[in-house]
Amino acid sequence: MDVNRAVIERLTSNGIDTMFGIPGKQTLPLNEAIGARDDIRFVVARHETAVSHQAWGYAETSGTPAATAVVPGPGDMNAMNGLKNALNDCTPLVHIAVETEPEVRGGGGIHETPPDTYDTVVKENLLVERPESTAAVVEEAIAIAETPPKGPVRIGIPKNFLTMDVPLSTPGEYNREYVEGVAEPDIDAAATLLAEATEPVLIVGGGVRAANASDSLRRLADRLEAPIVTTYKGKGVLPDDPDEYVAGTLSGSASPELLDCLATADAALAVGTDFDAVATRTWSVELPADLVHVTLDADDLGNGYDPTVGIIADAGVALSELEAALADRAVRASDGTRRATAVREATSDRLDPLRDSSPPLTSVSALESVRDAVPRDAVVSVDAGGFRVWALNVFEAAGPRSYVNPGSWATMGTGLPAGIGAQLANPGDDVVVLTGDGGLMMCIHELHTAVAENVPITVVVFTNEDYAIISDQAGRDYDLSEGEYNWSDAPISFTSLAESMGMRSERADDPAEIRSTVESATAADEPVLVEIPTDPSEPQASDWMSTE
């Protein structure tokens, strides 16, 4: 069987129906094989960095992997950024990299890089050594990507293998084995500790979403009467609604009231999080001494915080087992919703002075106006940048796969390509991208991808003509000018840029305009860009929210 056709057959047999990439001479055999089928789509990006971000957005919002394909060397290395993002976020991708031919390897062939260059940015880096084993290696790679903790897997396939017609080994069935069940003594100890607490708190990461365990989380929060504090990746695991237990998001802009909720709790259950340095402010956030930590990776235990009870288990399994263990126990805690509500209201009170602003608006006013206009069930893809730090406090997430933002990798330029991936994964849903002008300029070319591929996303760009977080610190802590890194003397018209690529565009300056414009854009069956100017001199979220 032709190797190129076998590769695509393995993808489709495993339910992978979308491949993102940029075609090159080396990848054309794969494109030929895709062109002969109607059960897989090839999406042509404009830069390889966007390729892996598109696949990341697809997987983050669907829970199922997409595939990527790039040329050797420059293409592969450009894609590394998104692969590392996916690795940190435990997002499953299948990255097919066309390699230099074995007989040329080491001889300085075009685009040649040593295959082990990519070892540290993927969950596993597999190299096809013989053409006959290609199908089996692809099958293995998909299984590894989908086995919790999930992640990106790279498959290096020499380009001359793809055009061969050879007897291919039949792949066996991979069972996606991982830690199953949970140690009963650990569950018993954790249940006893939590039941005896009078003011417990739950710290929830992206592992709960990956395990599709939001319902179990809700029931446990209700049983324990415990407020929920999410990480960056946990935001949206339960909706940010008044009738839920969500108090807020742990981040560099978390309010003192949220931090106090954690510090004054007498017990904490942390589930589906690795306690990374970004969310915990380099582990300076105070947590209660009685800590139950649930994670799939044993290396996470003791990362910044010593658990009283450490549990190695899938988040969904652990939550279900804890729920069962607590069923017949007397629980001492009460008023969990009241404690969560008090934190949300205190956070909102801090934001009040930033709401009633005249154009150019603050990020708070602009974000809340956009939230008012975006359908509640829309998928929202959020880029990294100063506006995102505000959004963690301001923009309400509506569900476990409806709010996409990068975790500890925090790379700018993810919002737009991830939104394209999210729209292709969720063709019946509205998809809205939130980005800043700094982040959008790092992936501006993907506006054209949205138009060329007819992806009806709404791109909302908040423009302040500045790398404002950097300029703010440059002027405050270093001998540099305020606004050191702005470009107000060389303004960019994003509406004009979008229109030049065939995208409808609008500009909105005040809350009423924002609401009507964004509402119209999301209702349109075409890609639309909405430009919203924001105040370049507004305070940074981490400074404003930390003021006592």
Coordinates of C-alpha atoms in Angstrom, one line a residue:
M1 CA 0.0 0.0 0.0
D2 CA 1.2 3.5 -0.7
V3 CA 2.6 5.0 2.5
N4 CA 1.0 8.4 2.0
R5 CA -2.4 6.9 1.8
A6 CA -1.8 4.7 4.8
V7 CA -0.9 7.7 6.9
I8 CA -4.2 9.4 6.1
E9 CA -6.1 6.2 6.6
R10 CA -4.7 5.8 10.1
L11 CA -5.8 9.4 10.9
T12 CA -9.4 9.0 9.6
S13 CA -9.8 5.5 11.2
N14 CA -9.2 7.2 14.5
G15 CA -11.7 10.0 13.9
I16 CA -9.3 12.7 13.0
D17 CA -11.1 14.6 10.2
T18 CA -9.0 17.9 10.0
M19 CA -5.4 18.5 9.2
F20 CA -3.8 22.0 9.5
G21 CA -0.7 22.8 7.6
I22 CA 1.1 24.6 4.8
P23 CA 1.9 22.5 1.8
G24 CA 5.4 22.1 0.6
K25 CA 7.1 19.9 -1.9
Q26 CA 7.8 17.4 0.9
T27 CA 4.2 17.2 2.1
L28 CA 2.5 17.0 -1.3
P29 CA 2.1 13.2 -1.1
L30 CA 0.0 13.7 2.0
N31 CA -2.1 16.4 0.3
E32 CA -2.6 14.0 -2.6
A33 CA -3.9 11.3 -0.3
I34 CA -6.3 13.8 1.4
G35 CA -7.5 15.1 -1.9
A36 CA -8.7 11.6 -2.8
R37 CA -11.0 11.4 0.3
D38 CA -14.0 13.2 1.5
D39 CA -13.7 12.4 5.2
I40 CA -10.8 14.7 6.0
R41 CA -10.1 18.3 5.4
F42 CA -6.8 20.1 4.9
V43 CA -6.8 23.7 6.1
V44 CA -4.1 25.9 4.6
A45 CA -2.6 28.3 7.1
R46 CA -0.3 31.3 6.3
H47 CA 2.5 30.5 8.8
E48 CA 3.6 27.3 10.5
T49 CA 3.3 28.9 14.0
A50 CA -0.4 29.3 13.3
V51 CA -0.7 25.6 12.2
S52 CA -0.1 24.2 15.6
H53 CA -2.2 26.9 17.3
Q54 CA -5.1 26.1 15.0
A55 CA -4.9 22.4 16.0
W56 CA -4.7 23.4 19.7
G57 CA -7.9 25.5 19.4
Y58 CA -9.6 22.6 17.6
A59 CA -8.6 20.1 20.4
E60 CA -9.2 22.5 23.3
T61 CA -12.8 23.1 22.3
S62 CA -13.7 19.6 21.1
G63 CA -11.7 17.3 23.3
T64 CA -10.5 15.4 20.2
P65 CA -7.2 15.8 18.4
A66 CA -6.5 17.4 15.0
A67 CA -3.5 16.7 12.9
T68 CA -0.8 19.0 11.5
A69 CA 1.7 18.6 8.7
V70 CA 4.7 20.8 7.9
V71 CA 7.9 20.8 5.9
P72 CA 11.2 19.9 7.6
G73 CA 13.4 22.4 9.3
P74 CA 11.9 25.9 9.2
G75 CA 8.4 24.7 9.1
D76 CA 8.9 22.2 11.9
M77 CA 10.7 24.7 14.1
N78 CA 8.1 27.4 13.5
A79 CA 5.5 24.9 14.7
M80 CA 7.4 24.2 17.9
N81 CA 5.8 27.2 19.6
G82 CA 2.3 25.8 19.4
L83 CA 3.6 22.3 20.2
K84 CA 5.1 23.5 23.5
N85 CA 1.8 25.4 24.2
A86 CA -0.1 22.1 23.7
L87 CA 2.4 20.2 25.9
N88 CA 2.0 22.6 28.8
D89 CA -1.8 22.5 28.4
C90 CA -2.0 18.7 28.0
T91 CA -3.8 19.1 24.6
P92 CA -3.7 16.2 22.2
L93 CA -2.3 16.9 18.7
V94 CA -0.8 14.6 16.1
H95 CA 2.0 16.5 14.4
I96 CA 3.4 15.0 11.2
A97 CA 6.8 16.3 10.3
V98 CA 8.3 15.3 7.0
E99 CA 11.9 14.4 7.7
T100 CA 15.1 14.4 5.6
E101 CA 15.8 11.1 3.9
P102 CA 17.8 8.6 6.0
E103 CA 20.6 8.4 3.4
V104 CA 21.0 12.2 3.4
R105 CA 20.6 12.7 7.1
G106 CA 23.7 14.3 8.6
G107 CA 24.9 15.6 5.2
G108 CA 23.4 19.0 5.4
G109 CA 20.3 18.4 3.2
I110 CA 17.8 21.1 2.7
H111 CA 15.9 22.1 5.8
E112 CA 17.7 19.3 7.8
T113 CA 17.5 19.4 11.6
P114 CA 18.3 16.5 13.9
P115 CA 15.1 14.7 14.8
D116 CA 15.8 15.0 18.6
T117 CA 15.6 18.8 18.3
Y118 CA 11.9 18.5 19.1
D119 CA 12.1 16.1 22.1
T120 CA 11.4 18.7 24.7
V121 CA 8.3 20.3 23.1
V122 CA 6.2 17.2 22.7
K123 CA 4.9 14.4 24.8
E124 CA 6.7 12.0 22.6
N125 CA 8.8 12.3 19.5
L126 CA 8.6 9.3 17.2
L127 CA 10.7 8.7 14.1
V128 CA 9.7 6.2 11.4
E129 CA 12.8 4.2 10.7
R130 CA 11.5 1.9 8.0
P131 CA 8.7 2.6 5.5
E132 CA 6.9 -0.7 6.3
S133 CA 6.4 0.5 9.9
T134 CA 4.7 3.8 9.1
A135 CA 1.1 2.9 9.7
A136 CA 2.0 1.2 13.0
V137 CA 4.0 4.3 14.2
V138 CA 1.1 6.6 13.3
E139 CA -1.3 4.4 15.2
E140 CA 1.0 4.4 18.2
A141 CA 1.3 8.2 18.0
I142 CA -2.4 8.8 18.1
A143 CA -2.8 6.5 21.1
I144 CA -0.1 8.3 23.0
A145 CA -1.6 11.7 22.2
E146 CA -5.0 10.6 23.5
T147 CA -3.8 8.8 26.6
P148 CA -4.2 11.0 29.7
P149 CA -2.4 13.1 30.5
K150 CA -2.9 14.0 26.8
G151 CA -0.5 16.0 24.7
P152 CA 1.1 16.6 21.3
V153 CA 3.0 13.8 19.6
R154 CA 5.4 14.4 16.7
I155 CA 5.9 11.8 14.0
G156 CA 8.9 12.2 11.8
I157 CA 8.4 10.5 8.4
P158 CA 11.2 10.7 5.8
K159 CA 9.9 12.3 2.7
N160 CA 11.0 9.6 0.4
F161 CA 9.0 7.0 2.4
L162 CA 5.7 8.8 1.6
T163 CA 5.8 7.9 -2.1
M164 CA 6.7 4.3 -1.6
D165 CA 4.4 1.4 -2.2
V166 CA 5.5 -1.3 0.3
P167 CA 3.9 -4.0 2.4
L168 CA 2.8 -2.2 5.5
S169 CA 2.5 -3.8 8.9
T170 CA -1.0 -3.9 10.3
P171 CA -1.2 -1.8 13.4
G172 CA -2.4 -3.4 16.6
E173 CA -5.1 -1.9 18.8
Y174 CA -3.7 0.5 21.4
N175 CA -5.8 0.7 24.5
R176 CA -4.9 4.2 25.8
E177 CA -3.8 2.7 29.1
Y178 CA -3.2 5.1 32.0
V179 CA -3.7 5.3 35.7
E180 CA -7.1 3.6 36.4
G181 CA -9.0 3.7 39.6
V182 CA -7.7 5.3 42.8
A183 CA -6.2 4.1 46.0
E184 CA -9.1 3.6 48.5
P185 CA -7.0 4.6 51.6
D186 CA -6.1 7.9 49.9
I187 CA -9.8 8.6 49.1
D188 CA -10.8 7.8 52.6
A189 CA -8.2 10.1 54.1
A190 CA -9.1 12.9 51.8
A191 CA -12.8 12.5 52.4
T192 CA -12.3 12.6 56.2
L193 CA -10.1 15.7 55.9
L194 CA -12.6 17.6 53.7
A195 CA -15.7 16.5 55.7
E196 CA -14.2 17.9 58.9
A197 CA -13.3 21.3 57.4
T198 CA -15.6 24.2 58.2
E199 CA -14.4 26.4 55.3
P200 CA -13.0 24.2 52.5
V201 CA -12.1 25.5 49.1
L202 CA -11.7 23.7 45.7
I203 CA -8.8 24.7 43.4
V204 CA -9.6 23.5 39.9
G205 CA -7.4 23.1 36.9
G206 CA -7.7 22.1 33.2
G207 CA -7.5 18.4 34.2
V208 CA -11.2 18.5 35.2
R209 CA -12.2 19.7 31.8
A210 CA -9.9 17.2 30.1
A211 CA -11.7 14.5 32.1
N212 CA -15.2 15.9 31.2
A213 CA -15.8 16.0 34.9
S214 CA -17.7 19.3 35.3
D215 CA -20.8 17.6 36.6
S216 CA -18.9 15.6 39.2
L217 CA -17.2 18.8 40.3
R218 CA -20.5 20.6 40.7
R219 CA -21.9 17.9 42.8
L220 CA -18.8 17.7 45.0
A221 CA -18.8 21.5 45.5
D222 CA -22.5 21.3 46.5
R223 CA -21.8 18.5 49.0
L224 CA -18.8 20.3 50.6
E225 CA -20.3 23.8 50.4
A226 CA -17.0 24.9 48.9
P227 CA -16.1 27.9 46.8
I228 CA -14.2 27.1 43.6
V229 CA -11.1 28.9 42.5
T230 CA -10.0 28.0 39.0
T231 CA -6.6 28.3 37.3
Y232 CA -6.1 29.8 33.9
K233 CA -6.9 26.5 32.3
G234 CA -9.7 25.7 34.7
K235 CA -11.6 28.9 33.9
G236 CA -15.0 27.8 32.5
V237 CA -15.0 24.3 33.9
L238 CA -18.1 25.6 35.7
P239 CA -19.8 28.7 34.3
D240 CA -19.1 32.0 35.9
D241 CA -22.7 32.3 37.1
P242 CA -24.1 33.7 40.3
D243 CA -25.7 30.4 41.1
E244 CA -22.5 28.5 40.8
Y245 CA -19.6 28.1 43.3
V246 CA -17.0 29.8 41.2
A247 CA -15.3 32.6 43.2
G248 CA -12.8 33.6 40.5
T249 CA -9.5 32.8 38.7
L250 CA -6.1 32.4 40.4
S251 CA -3.7 34.6 38.4
G252 CA -1.4 37.6 38.7
S253 CA -4.5 39.8 38.8
A254 CA -6.4 37.9 41.4
S255 CA -8.0 40.2 44.0
P256 CA -6.9 40.3 47.6
E257 CA -10.4 38.9 48.5
L258 CA -9.8 35.8 46.3
L259 CA -6.4 35.3 47.8
D260 CA -7.9 35.7 51.2
C261 CA -10.5 33.1 50.4
L262 CA -7.7 30.6 49.8
A263 CA -5.5 31.7 52.7
T264 CA -8.3 31.5 55.3
A265 CA -9.8 28.2 54.2
D266 CA -9.1 25.4 56.6
A267 CA -8.7 22.8 53.9
A268 CA -8.3 22.7 50.1
L269 CA -8.9 20.1 47.4
A270 CA -6.7 20.8 44.3
V271 CA -7.8 18.7 41.4
G272 CA -6.5 18.7 37.8
T273 CA -3.7 21.2 38.3
D274 CA 0.0 21.1 38.6
F275 CA 0.4 24.3 40.6
D276 CA 2.5 26.0 38.0
A277 CA 4.5 29.1 38.9
V278 CA 2.3 31.4 36.7
A279 CA -1.0 30.8 38.5
T280 CA 0.5 30.6 42.0
R281 CA 2.8 33.7 41.6
T282 CA 5.8 31.5 42.0
W283 CA 4.1 29.5 44.8
S284 CA 3.7 32.7 46.9
V285 CA -0.1 32.3 47.1
E286 CA -1.0 31.1 50.6
L287 CA -2.9 27.8 50.8
P288 CA -4.2 26.0 53.8
A289 CA -2.0 23.4 55.5
D290 CA -4.5 20.7 55.0
L291 CA -4.3 20.1 51.2
V292 CA -5.5 17.2 49.1
H293 CA -3.8 17.3 45.6
V294 CA -5.2 15.1 42.8
T295 CA -3.1 14.8 39.7
L296 CA -2.3 12.3 37.0
D297 CA 1.5 13.0 37.1
A298 CA 3.3 12.0 40.3
D299 CA 6.0 14.6 39.6
D300 CA 3.4 17.3 40.3
L301 CA 3.0 16.3 44.0
G302 CA 5.1 18.6 46.2
N303 CA 5.4 21.2 43.4
G304 CA 5.5 24.3 45.5
Y305 CA 3.0 22.9 48.1
D306 CA 3.3 19.8 50.2
P307 CA 0.0 17.8 50.2
T308 CA -1.5 16.3 53.3
V309 CA -3.0 13.7 50.9
G310 CA -1.6 13.1 47.4
I311 CA -3.8 11.2 45.0
I312 CA -2.5 9.9 41.6
A313 CA -5.7 9.6 39.5
D314 CA -7.8 10.9 36.7
A315 CA -9.7 14.0 37.9
G316 CA -13.1 12.5 37.0
V317 CA -12.4 9.3 38.7
A318 CA -11.1 11.0 41.9
L319 CA -14.1 13.4 42.0
S320 CA -16.6 10.5 41.7
E321 CA -14.8 8.5 44.3
L322 CA -14.7 11.4 46.7
E323 CA -18.4 12.0 46.1
A324 CA -19.2 8.5 47.0
A325 CA -16.9 8.5 50.1
L326 CA -18.6 11.7 51.4
A327 CA -22.2 10.4 50.8
D328 CA -22.5 8.9 54.3
R329 CA -20.3 11.4 56.2
A330 CA -21.4 14.4 58.1
V331 CA -20.0 17.5 56.4
R332 CA -19.3 20.5 58.7
A333 CA -19.0 23.2 56.1
S334 CA -21.8 25.6 55.1
D335 CA -22.4 28.8 53.1
G336 CA -20.1 27.9 50.2
T337 CA -22.2 30.0 47.7
R338 CA -22.2 32.9 50.1
R339 CA -18.4 32.8 50.4
A340 CA -18.0 32.6 46.6
T341 CA -20.5 35.4 46.1
A342 CA -18.7 37.6 48.6
V343 CA -15.5 37.2 46.6
R344 CA -17.2 37.9 43.3
E345 CA -18.9 41.0 44.6
A346 CA -15.7 42.4 46.2
T347 CA -13.9 41.8 42.9
S348 CA -16.7 43.6 41.0
D349 CA -16.6 46.5 43.4
R350 CA -12.9 47.0 42.6
L351 CA -13.7 47.2 39.0
D352 CA -16.5 49.9 39.4
P353 CA -14.3 52.9 38.8
L354 CA -13.2 51.5 35.5
R355 CA -16.6 50.8 34.1
D356 CA -18.1 54.2 33.2
S357 CA -15.4 55.5 31.0
S358 CA -15.6 57.7 27.9
P359 CA -13.8 56.6 24.7
P360 CA -11.1 55.4 24.6
L361 CA -12.6 52.8 27.0
T362 CA -10.9 50.9 29.6
S363 CA -10.4 47.2 29.0
V364 CA -13.0 46.5 31.7
S365 CA -15.7 48.5 30.0
A366 CA -14.8 47.1 26.6
L367 CA -14.7 43.5 27.7
E368 CA -18.0 43.7 29.6
S369 CA -19.7 45.3 26.6
V370 CA -18.4 42.5 24.4
R371 CA -19.6 39.9 26.9
D372 CA -23.1 41.5 26.8
A373 CA -23.2 41.0 23.0
V374 CA -21.7 37.6 22.6
P375 CA -24.2 34.7 22.8
R376 CA -23.9 32.9 26.1
D377 CA -23.2 29.6 24.4
A378 CA -20.5 30.9 22.0
V379 CA -17.0 29.6 22.0
V380 CA -14.5 32.3 23.0
S381 CA -10.8 32.1 22.0
V382 CA -8.7 34.5 24.1
D383 CA -5.1 35.6 23.1
A384 CA -2.4 36.3 25.6
G385 CA -1.7 40.0 26.5
G386 CA -2.8 42.7 28.9
F387 CA -6.4 42.5 28.0
R388 CA -6.5 38.8 28.9
V389 CA -5.3 39.5 32.4
W390 CA -8.4 41.8 32.8
A391 CA -10.6 39.1 31.1
L392 CA -9.8 36.6 33.8
N393 CA -11.7 38.8 36.2
V394 CA -14.2 40.4 33.8
F395 CA -15.2 38.1 31.0
E396 CA -17.6 35.4 32.2
A397 CA -16.9 31.9 30.8
A398 CA -20.0 29.9 30.1
G399 CA -18.8 26.3 30.1
P400 CA -15.9 23.8 30.1
R401 CA -15.0 24.1 26.4
S402 CA -16.4 27.5 25.7
Y403 CA -13.3 29.5 26.9
V404 CA -9.9 28.9 25.4
N405 CA -6.8 30.6 26.6
P406 CA -3.1 29.5 26.8
G407 CA -1.9 28.4 30.2
S408 CA 1.7 28.8 31.5
W409 CA 3.3 29.0 28.1
A410 CA 1.3 32.3 27.6
T411 CA 2.4 32.8 24.0
M412 CA 0.9 35.8 22.1
G413 CA -0.6 35.3 18.7
T414 CA -2.7 32.2 19.7
G415 CA -6.2 33.8 19.7
L416 CA -6.9 34.1 16.0
P417 CA -5.5 30.7 14.8
A418 CA -7.1 29.0 17.8
G419 CA -10.4 30.6 17.0
I420 CA -10.1 29.2 13.4
G421 CA -9.5 25.7 14.8
A422 CA -12.4 26.1 17.3
Q423 CA -14.8 27.1 14.5
L424 CA -13.9 24.1 12.4
A425 CA -14.3 21.9 15.4
N426 CA -17.7 23.5 16.3
P427 CA -19.2 24.4 12.9
G428 CA -22.7 25.0 14.4
D429 CA -21.5 27.4 17.1
D430 CA -20.6 31.1 17.2
V431 CA -16.9 31.5 17.8
V432 CA -15.5 34.8 19.0
V433 CA -11.8 35.7 19.1
L434 CA -10.6 38.2 21.7
T435 CA -7.2 39.6 21.0
G436 CA -5.0 42.7 21.4
D437 CA -3.3 44.6 18.7
G438 CA 0.1 43.3 19.8
G439 CA -1.0 39.7 19.7
L440 CA -3.0 40.1 16.4
M441 CA 0.1 41.5 14.6
M442 CA 1.9 38.3 15.5
C443 CA -0.7 36.3 13.5
I444 CA -2.4 38.9 11.2
H445 CA -1.8 36.7 8.2
E446 CA -4.4 34.2 9.6
L447 CA -7.2 36.7 8.8
H448 CA -6.6 35.7 5.3
T449 CA -6.9 32.0 6.2
A450 CA -10.3 32.7 7.8
V451 CA -11.5 34.3 4.6
A452 CA -9.9 31.8 2.2
E453 CA -11.3 28.8 4.2
N454 CA -14.7 30.6 4.8
V455 CA -14.5 30.3 8.6
P456 CA -17.2 32.6 10.0
I457 CA -15.4 33.7 13.2
T458 CA -15.8 37.1 14.8
V459 CA -12.4 38.7 15.6
V460 CA -12.6 41.4 18.3
V461 CA -9.3 43.4 18.5
F462 CA -8.7 45.7 21.4
T463 CA -6.3 48.4 20.2
N464 CA -4.1 50.6 22.4
E465 CA -1.1 51.0 20.1
D466 CA 1.3 49.7 22.7
Y467 CA 2.8 46.7 24.3
A468 CA 1.3 48.2 27.4
I469 CA 2.4 45.7 30.1
I470 CA 6.0 46.1 28.9
S471 CA 5.9 49.8 28.5
D472 CA 4.3 50.2 32.0
Q473 CA 7.1 48.3 33.7
A474 CA 9.8 49.9 31.5
G475 CA 8.7 53.4 32.7
R476 CA 8.2 52.4 36.3
D477 CA 11.1 50.1 37.1
Y478 CA 13.8 51.0 34.5
D479 CA 15.4 54.1 33.1
L480 CA 13.1 54.0 30.1
S481 CA 10.3 56.3 29.0
E482 CA 6.6 55.7 29.7
G483 CA 5.1 54.3 26.6
E484 CA 8.6 53.2 25.5
Y485 CA 7.1 50.5 23.3
N486 CA 4.1 52.1 21.8
W487 CA 3.6 52.8 18.1
S488 CA 1.2 55.7 18.3
D489 CA 3.3 57.6 15.8
A490 CA 2.7 54.7 13.3
P491 CA -0.9 53.7 13.9
I492 CA -2.4 50.6 12.3
S493 CA -5.9 50.5 10.9
F494 CA -7.0 46.9 11.5
T495 CA -10.3 47.6 9.7
S496 CA -8.3 48.4 6.6
L497 CA -6.0 45.4 7.0
A498 CA -9.0 43.1 7.3
E499 CA -10.8 44.6 4.3
S500 CA -7.6 44.2 2.2
M501 CA -7.8 40.5 2.9
G502 CA -11.5 40.3 2.0
M503 CA -12.9 40.4 5.5
R504 CA -15.8 42.6 6.6
S505 CA -14.7 44.9 9.3
E506 CA -16.3 47.4 11.7
R507 CA -15.1 49.8 14.4
A508 CA -16.9 50.5 17.7
D509 CA -15.9 53.2 20.2
D510 CA -18.5 53.2 23.0
P511 CA -20.4 50.4 24.9
A512 CA -23.6 50.8 22.9
E513 CA -21.7 50.6 19.6
I514 CA -19.8 47.6 20.8
R515 CA -22.9 45.7 21.8
S516 CA -24.7 46.3 18.5
T517 CA -21.6 45.8 16.3
V518 CA -20.5 42.6 18.0
E519 CA -24.0 41.2 18.1
S520 CA -24.3 41.8 14.3
A521 CA -20.9 40.3 13.7
T522 CA -21.6 37.1 15.5
A523 CA -24.9 36.7 13.7
A524 CA -23.2 37.0 10.3
D525 CA -22.3 33.9 8.3
E526 CA -18.9 35.2 7.4
P527 CA -15.7 36.2 9.1
V528 CA -15.9 39.7 10.6
L529 CA -13.3 41.9 12.4
V530 CA -14.4 44.4 15.1
E531 CA -11.8 47.0 16.2
I532 CA -12.3 48.5 19.6
P533 CA -9.9 51.3 20.8
T534 CA -8.9 51.1 24.5
D535 CA -7.1 53.5 26.8
P536 CA -3.3 53.1 26.5
S537 CA -2.9 54.8 29.9
E538 CA -5.2 52.6 31.8
P539 CA -3.8 50.8 34.9
Q540 CA -2.5 47.3 34.5
A541 CA -4.8 44.6 35.9
S542 CA -2.2 43.2 38.3
D543 CA -1.5 46.6 39.8
W544 CA -5.2 47.7 40.1
M545 CA -6.5 44.4 41.5
S546 CA -3.7 44.1 44.1
T547 CA -4.4 47.6 45.7
E548 CA -5.6 47.2 49.3

